Every structure is written in C-alpha cells, then in structure tokens.
Amino acid sequence: MSNHAALRLGKELSELQKNPVEGFSAGLVDDSNLFEWEVFIVGPPDTLYEGGFFRATLKFTDEYPNKPPVMHFLTPMWHPNIYKDGKVCISILHPPGDDEYGYEKSSERWLPIHSAESVLISVISMLSAPNDESPANIDAAKQWREQKDEYKKKVKQFVRKSQEEM
Amino acid sequence: MSKSNKKIQSPQSDSMDDTDGDIDYGSDEGGSDEEGDFDEDEDIEIEIEGEETDGIYDDTDLNRSKNSDFTSLSAEDLINSQQEQVIHCHEVLGVPLGIAGALLRAYAWDKEKLFLDFFDNRDKVIKKANVNLNDYVFHKGDAKKEMTCPVCYDDYNGGLMLSLSCKHFLCRRCMKDYLEVEIKDGPACLHAKCPYPKCNVLVDETLVKDIVDKKHYSTYSKFIARSFVDDNPRIKWCPAPDCGRAVYCPEGITDTVTCTCSCKFCFQCGKESHVPCSCSELVKWLKKEKDESETATWLTANTKDCPKCNRSIEKNGGCNHMTCSLCKYEFCWVCMEDWKDHSSGTGGYYKCNRYKPEELAGRTKETDRETARRELQKYMHYFKRYANHDKSQKLEKQLREKAQDKMKELTQINKYSSWVDVEYIQKAVQTLIDCRGSLKYTYVYGYYLDEGQEKNLFEYLQEDLERVTERLSEILESTPVEQFDRDEIIATTRSAATRLQHLLEGSSNGLVVERK
C-alpha cells in the first residue's frame, strides 16, 4: 500500500505544481520523501487573516489516501481550531467512521476521495469560519465567542508577526 | 428462531476466531484478486435466487434442545443463525440478501417489527436503512471509455471501474483498499458508505464479499455476527472467559440461563447468576462494595489468625471447618469460634449467619456517628459472608477439574465400577458450586431484606443450606477418594439440592410477599 500512497502523492504534487491553486503553494520538505509536505498559505482576502503568510506541514502515512494526513502550522496561529502547538483540528482531517465525541457527521470526515488540495481548501475556509463546537484552542474559542473585538485584535497581531517572519 | 423445529448444537471447539462465515451470495465474481477479472457486461448483476441459497442450511444441523427454553449458540451457530434470519428476510420481503442484512441491522434484528414496518411503509424502511432497493447491483463503467480513478488518479478502461448504485466510480484496487481499511478499523465498517463525500449509499455486503480478501471478509462476517448478538435483545454473550458462545432466549424468559460451558448467568444483566438477589440489588451491592472497599480491605484479607495460637492461617479450601496446622485447634472460619459449638446438637450448626441488631439496640441516644458505625457493621457482617462464599466458590470451581481425576482414580481402584457409578462425584461438585454461588448472593438479598418474620424465615433456610453445603464441601475436599462413601455423598448432594431449591423458590414466591 505504501507504494500506492507514494504514487498518488507524487501525482497530486506534480498536478499542484503544474496547475497551482490560488491561496496556497505546496512542496516537499525533503525532496526524497513524498510523505512530508511543506505548504504556504496566503491569508484569504476580506478576512481577518488577509495579508498573512502562513507556513505549515502535511504529514502522510503509507495508508494514505485511506487515512488522512496530519497538518501542523509552523507559523504561530491564533484560531479556535488550531492547537497552540500548531496542529489543525477539523473534521476533514479526522479518520472516517463515527466521531467519538459526536460532533461530526461521518460525511464531513476524511474519505479517500479527498486530497491535499481539498484539505488545504477546507483549512483556508476554516480560517475565516471557525467551528467553536469542538475547539482545539479553548482560549481562542472563548475569545472568539465572547470578545470578538479582542479576538480580532489578537489575530491581527499574529498576522503582522507572520509577515515579519517572512 | 424462524424455524422452531430445528435444533441448535454447540460444538465445544469453536471460538470467534476460527470460523469463517462464508455464504454464497450467488455472485458470479468469486475472486478477490487484483483487477482484471471482469466480464464485459456493463453492470455486474448480483441476482440472488432462492434455490441457490436454500442448500446452505440443509447440511447445517441447527438443533434446539427440547427441555430448555434457551439455547446455547457457538460462534458458528451464531453466523448460521444470523444468516438464516437474513435469508428468511430475503425470502419474505423479496429483497436481495445484502439488503436484507442491512435492513435487519437497522432494525436491531427485530424481524417481526421490520416485516410490519416494511409492509406498512416500505419507503420509510428503505430510507431508514440507507439502501437503494431498486438498484442493488454494483456497476462497471463504460468499457469504451477511459476513466480516471478519483483516488489513485490512474486511468483505467471504464470496464475496470466499480461503483455502488450511486455510480461514483473507483478502480477496483482503490475500492478494495478503502473497504479493507474500513474493516480493519472495526465494527463501524458495517455502516461503510460510498467513499464519495456526502454520498450516503451503504456498501452492500455483496460488494464486500466480492472485492476484499478472504481474511478481511472473515473479519467482516464476525462483525456481522457480533452485531447480531450485541444489537439483539434476545441473545446475550456468555460471560465466561474464553467461552465465545452466546445464549438465545425466547421472549418472556429473563431468568438465569446456562451456557453449554456450564456457566450460569443472568439473562437480564449478563452477569453471573445471582439468584435470589435481583439485578438492581446486585448493582447497588457492587457499587457499595466498590465504595466501601477501602474499609473492607482488611476484612477480605486472605489470612486470619488462629484464635488459639495466633498463627496466621491461609484458607486453602472452600470448607469453613478449619484446623490449625500448628495447634490443631478446630474452628469456624466465619465466626472464628470453636467448631465444637457448631455441631447440630447446639441447635445452630451455623449460627454465624445471623446478624443481630438487638445486640446494638438498647441505647437511648445515638449520634450520627454511631448510626453510621452500626450501618457499616451491618454491611460488614453481610459483606464478610458474601466475600467468604465467593472465595470458597472460586476454590471449589477448581474442584471440578480435580473431580475428573478422582473419578478416574475410583474406577481404577475398583475395577468393577464403571464411569456411571462414579458420576455422582461430578454431580456433587456441581451442586456444591451451585449452592455456593447462591449462598453468596443470599447475603446480598439478606442485606436488603427488611427485618421481620420473612427475614427470619429466610435466614433459617439460608442457615439450613449453609450447613449442608459445608458438609458437602468437607466430604468432597478432605476425604481421601478411596474412603468416599457413595451413599453419603449422594444423600448429601440431594439434600443440598433440595434446600437450594427451597430457598430459591421461597425467596421468589411465597416466602416474601412484598419487597422494597
């Protein structure tokens, strides 16, 4: 199966490099390893994250595409669905089957039809539309819910920092 | 059971791991090999004819024991019985086998309700189970066109692509990988759907069987069998470790059932048989036991000191008649008093089963602490005896194996005796274990029983049973085989069995009129 996974990852990557999708770019962390990607996400326009530039990794296993990759932001992020260590927690990245916490319908979860591209598109839309039902960063979720202004201010700080880091 | 005249037998050797629920669904596609073995038809029709499947059960000897109302089912029986239900449903409703299975699972194997609902509102039932009744085949793509598999991104001839009724095509290999990963992930694979986002078409068992390898299909069949038991209120797993059987019990009977492995358990709560106490009392008791365990630790410790020479003594048998190995003092393990006082001549061979609140009464002022202490003392009284019988029971269960040796030994000593002549030993040991098991729970029952005449009567029966049980335990444990008195053992066994019956009947019917 590992060969299967590598073949598909190679195809996905070359397709993304041939026909880039607006909003992100993808490459390999180490050219000899197809299972670890480095991606750059551009903060989507007309959102709090506009102008930001965020670096992240996608790690795949040899069970891909039957099992989802794991995504980590390397750039510090302030968002209800991103853990403080950068790990992204959204339903599309969760293995198929029933959700142990009962928050997600299985139709929203990972399926082999999904791809790195669909994950990144979901993450980009997640940036402007957090799901606060199952927060990864509880402080951020609370702030997003109760003190929107404070939240906006904090996100802007993080966006500025991301620009400085570049 | 759909066919009540059939019998179900439980082969001893089966466990869930070595059975393969192979059933022929009439699929033309036998292999689970890699891609390439398709025929040229556009759609693979999985037609299931009644005649094709009928033969499967003719050579399966499903037997039902006539004397008991419940039936013990081995892992193989479970798969057969489950498939029998699926086939019956397939025949009555006229739906394909794969769909019949999905419908039954959606209805927790309540066939009658499924039939009623199906004939009442077919569409609602189909929607509930997420199946497509009009299009249950799986499809192949157009052989004249190239198609790209959306999972591996490889191009294939359309004829090599597969889909469910939703026509969301995948190459055979990706479909196989997808299903095998789902199966590996656990029983939720029974609800696996088409791998397309938002597509709710349920993966049909026919497709699973056709496409995954034998090992995965066998796992899948086991999950179906498990769902057959787990979701079915009329079937319960036998709680004995490594048994793997389940017991079927027809509506109405919810009392103690006995599995082929000789494990007796309560059909209502699935725990070991706990008559005379009720399931709710048992739950309360077990919770209490957990809560009080710290206080009780010292009481349940395995050793006690000899009341005479203070030497630590470990109980190594089930009998309560102890003889200190150092000073030869004989005493009762429960009350630690001289065994001589326990003789039947003193009018209370086993007096120590009685808890006497009057000893603590007579005080006019009572603080909360005293009440609590009294409550704890009461609990400890019952718990000590409960734990003691529990321990004896465990030790006596080991006797079961020893009994076999003793029986062999006896037939060798006396060459005129046959196996039938020594079978009484086996019966005696089983009766002993049964009595011990019930005695254990009489203390739970007794603990929750209000003071009064009924309780007195109950304790009388309890004491009576305890006395005979101890006697039986002593004979079986400490008499050398060659000195076994057959008549005495048979008489004691019978006497114990009768007393057990009286106690159980008394506590469930007439003895206690009203219980809280």
XYZ file of C-alpha atoms in Angstrom, chain B:
516
model
C -35.544 -18.549 15.535
C -37.535 -18.698 12.428
C -37.694 -22.456 12.328
C -38.546 -23.624 15.749
C -38.412 -27.287 14.946
C -34.725 -27.089 14.212
C -32.123 -27.928 16.775
C -29.078 -25.982 17.672
C -25.967 -27.647 18.930
C -22.860 -26.016 20.231
C -19.649 -27.635 19.153
C -17.206 -27.139 22.002
C -14.193 -26.205 19.986
C -15.467 -23.136 18.216
C -14.365 -19.695 19.047
C -14.962 -16.496 17.176
C -11.523 -16.629 15.660
C -11.652 -19.763 13.685
C -14.970 -19.563 11.993
C -15.475 -18.227 8.591
C -18.914 -17.000 7.799
C -18.760 -17.955 4.195
C -22.009 -17.660 2.423
C -22.585 -17.834 -1.258
C -24.429 -14.797 -2.415
C -24.706 -16.124 -5.868
C -22.159 -13.685 -7.148
C -20.503 -14.720 -10.364
C -17.356 -12.962 -9.344
C -15.667 -15.326 -6.989
C -12.180 -13.972 -6.645
C -10.821 -11.136 -4.614
C -7.789 -10.927 -6.845
C -6.435 -7.778 -8.283
C -8.228 -6.002 -11.086
C -8.679 -7.748 -14.333
C -11.244 -10.443 -13.904
C -14.307 -8.605 -15.084
C -16.537 -9.757 -17.805
C -17.682 -7.431 -20.494
C -21.149 -6.653 -19.185
C -21.794 -3.113 -18.297
C -23.293 -3.975 -14.954
C -22.478 -6.898 -12.748
C -25.840 -8.271 -11.810
C -25.911 -9.973 -8.474
C -29.062 -11.957 -8.814
C -29.938 -13.928 -5.793
C -32.285 -16.774 -6.306
C -33.986 -18.610 -3.521
C -32.905 -22.035 -4.725
C -29.271 -21.089 -4.740
C -29.176 -20.283 -1.100
C -31.557 -22.853 0.256
C -28.990 -25.593 0.234
C -26.705 -23.800 2.632
C -28.716 -24.637 5.665
C -29.753 -28.126 4.826
C -26.434 -29.518 5.878
C -26.179 -27.274 8.904
C -27.513 -29.140 11.842
C -29.282 -26.436 13.745
C -30.720 -28.068 16.771
C -32.751 -26.781 19.616
C -32.662 -28.607 22.854
C -36.157 -29.658 23.755
C -36.055 -29.377 27.509
C -34.836 -25.873 27.962
C -36.332 -22.679 26.664
C -32.974 -21.112 25.985
C -30.351 -22.215 23.509
C -26.595 -22.025 23.639
C -25.037 -20.888 20.368
C -21.444 -21.368 19.324
C -19.706 -18.854 17.120
C -20.554 -20.991 14.125
C -24.190 -21.298 15.176
C -24.338 -17.552 15.510
C -23.173 -16.996 11.974
C -25.551 -19.665 10.705
C -28.473 -18.424 12.708
C -27.788 -14.858 11.642
C -27.620 -15.935 8.011
C -30.798 -17.891 8.436
C -32.530 -14.723 9.566
C -31.106 -12.811 6.629
C -32.307 -15.483 4.222
C -35.731 -15.578 5.792
C -35.973 -11.814 5.477
C -34.751 -12.039 1.891
C -37.431 -14.599 1.094
C -40.298 -12.860 2.841
C -39.552 -9.318 1.715
C -38.187 -10.260 -1.677
C -35.147 -8.037 -1.246
C -31.574 -9.056 -2.106
C -29.535 -10.739 0.621
C -27.140 -7.850 1.149
C -30.068 -5.512 1.624
C -31.909 -7.962 3.875
C -28.852 -7.916 6.162
C -28.688 -4.123 6.168
C -32.409 -3.883 6.944
C -32.137 -6.344 9.820
C -29.190 -4.491 11.289
C -31.090 -1.226 11.004
C -33.896 -2.913 12.971
C -31.609 -4.433 15.643
C -32.560 -7.874 14.291
C -36.183 -7.413 15.226
C -37.527 -9.283 12.240
C -41.193 -9.003 13.196
C -41.035 -5.254 13.519
C -39.114 -4.981 10.262
C -41.750 -7.039 8.450
C -44.589 -4.989 9.903
C -42.942 -1.689 9.031
C -41.873 -2.902 5.620
C -45.354 -3.922 4.584
C -46.764 -0.801 6.159
C -44.383 1.765 4.706
C -41.700 0.287 2.529
C -40.110 3.573 1.521
C -39.649 4.706 5.098
C -37.870 1.466 5.996
C -35.595 1.700 2.991
C -34.737 5.268 3.793
C -34.038 4.376 7.409
C -31.542 1.694 6.391
C -29.924 3.852 3.686
C -30.237 1.255 0.979
C -31.348 1.509 -2.595
C -33.813 -1.211 -3.281
C -34.302 -0.588 -6.963
C -30.638 -0.673 -7.773
C -28.766 -3.088 -5.607
C -26.247 -4.267 -8.167
C -22.828 -2.817 -8.360
C -21.830 -1.203 -11.590
C -18.989 -1.124 -14.017
C -18.087 1.875 -16.084
C -18.367 2.183 -19.844
C -15.818 -0.180 -21.364
C -15.485 2.071 -24.407
C -14.237 4.995 -22.380
C -11.162 5.779 -20.324
C -11.923 6.773 -16.750
C -9.718 8.314 -14.082
C -9.971 6.807 -10.627
C -10.528 9.721 -8.252
C -8.464 8.048 -5.543
C -5.267 6.873 -7.236
C -5.577 9.244 -10.224
C -4.728 6.417 -12.600
C -6.568 5.998 -15.883
C -8.439 2.777 -16.483
C -10.698 1.325 -19.073
C -14.196 2.059 -17.799
C -14.880 -1.655 -17.611
C -12.388 -1.882 -14.762
C -14.127 0.714 -12.639
C -16.657 -0.136 -9.946
C -19.410 1.731 -8.178
C -22.409 1.216 -5.987
C -25.847 2.224 -7.182
C -24.782 5.878 -6.941
C -22.393 5.412 -9.902
C -19.482 7.003 -8.104
C -16.729 5.007 -9.757
C -13.468 3.866 -8.208
C -10.910 1.465 -9.592
C -11.163 -1.999 -8.147
C -7.957 -1.717 -6.230
C -8.866 1.567 -4.543
C -12.307 0.223 -3.690
C -10.625 -2.847 -2.162
C -8.155 -0.733 -0.180
C -10.938 1.522 1.011
C -13.068 -1.381 2.232
C -10.168 -3.224 3.822
C -9.107 -0.157 5.768
C -12.719 0.284 6.907
C -12.837 -3.344 8.045
C -9.523 -3.005 9.833
C -10.916 -0.002 11.678
C -13.597 -2.047 13.436
C -17.284 -2.879 13.514
C -18.265 0.547 12.158
C -17.377 -0.930 8.749
C -20.865 -2.418 8.729
C -22.083 1.121 8.104
C -19.449 1.959 5.476
C -20.772 4.163 2.710
C -19.731 5.055 -0.801
C -16.389 6.884 -0.450
C -17.714 9.977 -2.195
C -18.328 12.994 0.026
C -21.969 13.383 1.046
C -22.957 10.157 -0.692
C -24.957 8.020 1.702
C -25.253 4.804 -0.271
C -24.461 1.932 2.035
C -21.765 -0.522 0.986
C -23.521 -3.768 0.242
C -22.259 -6.991 1.759
C -22.228 -8.476 -1.727
C -19.626 -5.958 -2.814
C -17.529 -6.571 0.286
C -17.542 -10.298 -0.274
C -16.657 -9.926 -3.894
C -13.858 -7.475 -3.519
C -11.906 -7.829 -0.263
C -9.583 -10.731 0.514
C -10.708 -13.735 2.489
C -9.152 -12.615 5.736
C -10.913 -9.270 5.695
C -14.199 -10.815 4.659
C -13.967 -13.215 7.572
C -13.432 -10.267 9.928
C -16.411 -8.549 8.328
C -18.571 -11.652 8.878
C -17.539 -11.717 12.509
C -18.617 -8.120 12.911
C -21.978 -9.048 11.444
C -22.256 -11.961 13.879
C -21.255 -9.671 16.708
C -23.855 -7.114 15.717
C -26.319 -9.983 15.633
C -25.686 -10.537 19.352
C -24.885 -7.013 20.517
C -27.935 -5.407 18.916
C -30.279 -8.280 19.600
C -32.076 -8.171 22.941
C -32.901 -11.894 22.730
C -29.271 -13.030 22.550
C -26.567 -12.478 25.133
C -22.868 -13.345 25.230
C -21.857 -15.936 27.779
C -19.750 -14.032 30.325
C -17.362 -16.934 30.976
C -13.844 -16.074 29.841
C -12.797 -17.671 26.532
C -16.252 -19.170 26.005
C -17.242 -17.192 22.918
C -20.743 -18.633 22.852
C -23.967 -16.737 23.173
C -27.304 -17.807 24.547
C -30.593 -17.268 22.770
C -33.601 -16.848 24.986
C -37.145 -16.536 23.679
C -39.342 -13.686 24.809
C -40.573 -13.860 28.358
C -37.770 -15.806 29.960
C -35.330 -13.475 31.568
C -34.044 -15.525 34.448
C -30.857 -17.469 34.882
C -29.672 -19.307 31.794
C -26.949 -21.923 31.479
C -24.480 -21.950 28.624
C -23.070 -25.168 27.223
C -19.835 -24.320 29.016
C -21.840 -24.769 32.259
C -21.613 -21.082 33.086
C -24.842 -19.859 34.664
C -25.641 -16.235 34.083
C -28.467 -13.767 34.435
C -30.078 -13.071 31.089
C -31.160 -9.641 32.169
C -27.905 -8.091 33.269
C -25.461 -10.553 31.690
C -23.579 -11.041 34.962
C -23.052 -14.393 36.639
C -26.227 -15.864 38.066
C -27.179 -14.006 41.213
C -30.424 -15.547 42.440
C -32.023 -14.891 44.859
C -30.996 -11.247 44.745
C -32.323 -9.034 41.959
C -30.295 -7.247 39.267
C -30.915 -3.848 40.827
C -29.901 -5.107 44.258
C -26.757 -6.558 42.750
C -25.882 -3.267 41.079
C -26.433 -1.433 44.377
C -24.372 -4.030 46.202
C -21.476 -3.952 43.758
C -21.400 -0.180 43.898
C -21.390 -0.348 47.664
C -18.663 -2.937 47.569
C -16.591 -0.589 45.440
C -17.297 2.385 47.689
C -16.613 0.513 50.877
C -13.708 -1.440 49.527
C -11.151 0.536 51.440
C -12.816 -0.169 54.747
C -13.374 -3.735 53.701
C -9.846 -4.451 52.603
C -8.737 -5.638 55.977
C -11.712 -7.933 56.215
C -11.184 -9.589 52.914
C -7.529 -10.199 53.543
C -6.655 -13.772 52.840
C -5.277 -14.695 56.184
C -6.690 -14.824 59.667
C -5.002 -15.638 62.920
C -5.763 -18.879 64.702
C -7.935 -17.873 67.676
C -5.877 -20.049 69.931
C -2.227 -19.802 68.964
C -2.449 -16.616 66.839
C -0.633 -18.174 63.964
C -1.554 -16.744 60.559
C -3.670 -19.142 58.619
C -4.386 -19.069 54.909
C -7.556 -20.695 53.771
C -6.737 -23.165 51.034
C -10.094 -24.863 50.542
C -13.740 -23.932 50.393
C -14.765 -25.553 53.667
C -15.157 -23.342 56.693
C -14.152 -26.031 59.162
C -10.568 -25.030 59.917
C -7.913 -26.970 61.709
C -4.855 -25.004 62.713
C -1.823 -26.832 61.386
C 0.214 -25.801 64.415
C -2.007 -26.326 67.453
C -4.682 -28.481 65.816
C -7.387 -26.213 67.160
C -10.596 -26.621 65.181
C -12.675 -23.538 64.497
C -15.130 -21.936 62.115
C -13.532 -19.593 59.572
C -16.508 -17.260 59.585
C -17.039 -16.557 63.271
C -13.639 -17.827 64.457
C -15.283 -19.745 67.253
C -14.739 -23.309 68.344
C -16.002 -25.757 65.742
C -17.499 -27.855 68.515
C -20.052 -25.115 69.165
C -21.207 -25.512 65.621
C -22.443 -29.035 65.960
C -26.046 -29.626 65.107
C -26.635 -30.506 68.769
C -26.429 -26.874 69.818
C -29.399 -26.050 67.664
C -27.435 -23.827 65.336
C -24.686 -25.505 63.489
C -24.111 -22.410 61.511
C -25.327 -19.684 63.785
C -22.892 -17.178 62.471
C -25.031 -16.233 59.504
C -27.286 -14.163 61.687
C -26.928 -10.534 62.149
C -28.456 -9.354 65.389
C -29.356 -5.708 65.586
C -30.706 -6.169 69.117
C -27.188 -6.515 70.390
C -26.618 -2.964 69.346
C -30.029 -1.743 70.357
C -30.908 -0.670 73.842
C -29.072 2.545 73.550
C -31.196 5.566 74.003
C -29.013 8.235 72.484
C -27.482 7.712 69.157
C -25.237 10.062 67.386
C -24.881 10.094 63.642
C -21.528 8.519 64.011
C -22.973 5.621 65.879
C -25.658 5.162 63.250
C -23.018 5.198 60.566
C -20.925 2.761 62.516
C -23.860 0.489 63.013
C -24.666 0.665 59.334
C -21.082 -0.207 58.494
C -21.131 -3.063 60.947
C -24.259 -4.399 59.367
C -22.743 -4.128 55.932
C -19.533 -5.753 57.091
C -21.446 -8.630 58.546
C -23.055 -9.371 55.204
C -20.044 -8.500 53.147
C -17.736 -10.788 55.096
C -20.007 -13.715 54.466
C -20.565 -12.753 50.857
C -16.819 -12.486 50.242
C -16.219 -15.699 52.084
C -18.637 -17.689 49.956
C -17.191 -16.030 46.893
C -13.734 -17.227 47.813
C -14.978 -20.710 48.633
C -16.771 -20.824 45.310
C -13.603 -19.967 43.438
C -11.708 -22.699 45.225
C -14.479 -25.170 44.674
C -14.561 -24.408 40.980
C -11.068 -25.851 40.885
C -12.571 -28.954 42.387
C -14.384 -29.502 39.136
C -11.162 -30.472 37.412
C -9.987 -32.474 40.373
C -13.275 -34.346 40.374
C -12.455 -35.793 36.975
C -9.193 -37.169 38.345
C -10.926 -38.538 41.400
C -13.465 -40.264 39.228
C -10.743 -41.838 37.140
C -8.900 -42.886 40.250
C -12.010 -44.524 41.632
C -12.701 -46.540 38.521
C -9.123 -47.757 38.688
C -9.281 -48.705 42.363
C -12.400 -50.717 41.896
C -12.341 -52.450 38.572
C -15.995 -53.383 38.863
C -17.156 -49.786 38.899
C -17.874 -48.010 35.668
C -17.989 -44.323 34.798
C -21.712 -44.217 35.532
C -21.010 -45.455 39.055
C -18.726 -42.529 39.813
C -20.677 -39.822 38.046
C -22.213 -38.904 41.364
C -18.977 -37.096 42.199
C -19.369 -34.774 39.277
C -22.944 -34.103 40.254
C -21.940 -33.449 43.856
C -19.286 -30.940 42.822
C -21.693 -29.115 40.514
C -24.322 -28.959 43.261
C -21.715 -27.641 45.657
C -20.741 -24.887 43.224
C -24.382 -24.000 42.610
C -25.155 -23.838 46.323
C -22.087 -21.769 46.972
C -22.989 -19.368 44.171
C -26.475 -18.848 45.537
C -25.310 -18.627 49.140
C -23.021 -15.813 48.111
C -25.965 -13.821 46.805
C -28.259 -14.721 49.694
C -26.171 -12.248 51.664
C -26.855 -9.510 49.148
C -30.531 -10.432 49.257
C -30.471 -10.598 53.036
C -28.751 -7.244 53.328
C -31.584 -5.517 51.511
C -34.305 -7.510 53.249
C -36.181 -5.682 55.995
C -36.165 -7.080 59.491
C -39.182 -9.211 60.235
C -40.697 -12.607 60.030
C -39.791 -13.099 56.422
C -36.204 -12.366 57.130
C -36.188 -14.831 59.996
C -37.607 -17.496 57.763
C -35.169 -16.652 55.034
C -32.240 -16.841 57.408
C -33.474 -20.173 58.629
C -33.411 -21.539 55.086
C -30.080 -19.907 54.483
C -28.594 -21.474 57.584
C -30.013 -24.812 56.619
C -28.472 -24.613 53.175
C -25.178 -23.400 54.544
C -24.971 -26.326 56.918
C -25.468 -28.919 54.198
C -23.214 -27.068 51.801
C -20.391 -27.005 54.327
C -20.913 -30.675 54.960
C -20.752 -31.461 51.256
C -17.692 -29.287 50.825
C -15.961 -31.059 53.683
C -16.695 -34.513 52.361
C -15.515 -33.688 48.885
C -12.415 -31.828 49.900
C -10.967 -33.662 52.808
C -11.979 -37.286 52.373
C -9.471 -39.441 50.510
C -11.001 -40.903 47.360
C -10.758 -44.483 48.487
C -12.841 -43.627 51.550
C -15.623 -41.993 49.575
C -18.981 -43.119 50.846
C -21.099 -43.113 47.742
C -24.426 -43.244 49.518
C -23.500 -40.467 51.880
C -22.346 -38.199 49.086
C -25.441 -38.880 47.035
C -27.681 -38.220 50.020
C -25.867 -35.013 50.941
C -25.930 -33.828 47.343
C -29.644 -34.437 47.125
C -30.236 -32.767 50.433
C -28.231 -29.717 49.378
C -30.012 -29.501 46.035
C -33.414 -29.681 47.710
C -32.513 -26.985 50.196
C -31.214 -24.760 47.431
C -34.441 -25.242 45.552
C -36.490 -24.426 48.637
C -34.539 -21.296 49.298
C -34.780 -20.052 45.739
C -38.441 -20.896 45.431
C -39.133 -19.361 48.799
C -37.388 -16.122 48.002
C -39.015 -15.753 44.598
C -42.548 -16.788 45.517
C -44.256 -17.277 48.807
C -41.651 -16.521 51.403
C -41.566 -12.820 50.859
C -44.814 -11.214 49.913
C -43.645 -7.676 49.375
C -40.195 -6.427 48.773
C -38.849 -2.970 48.529
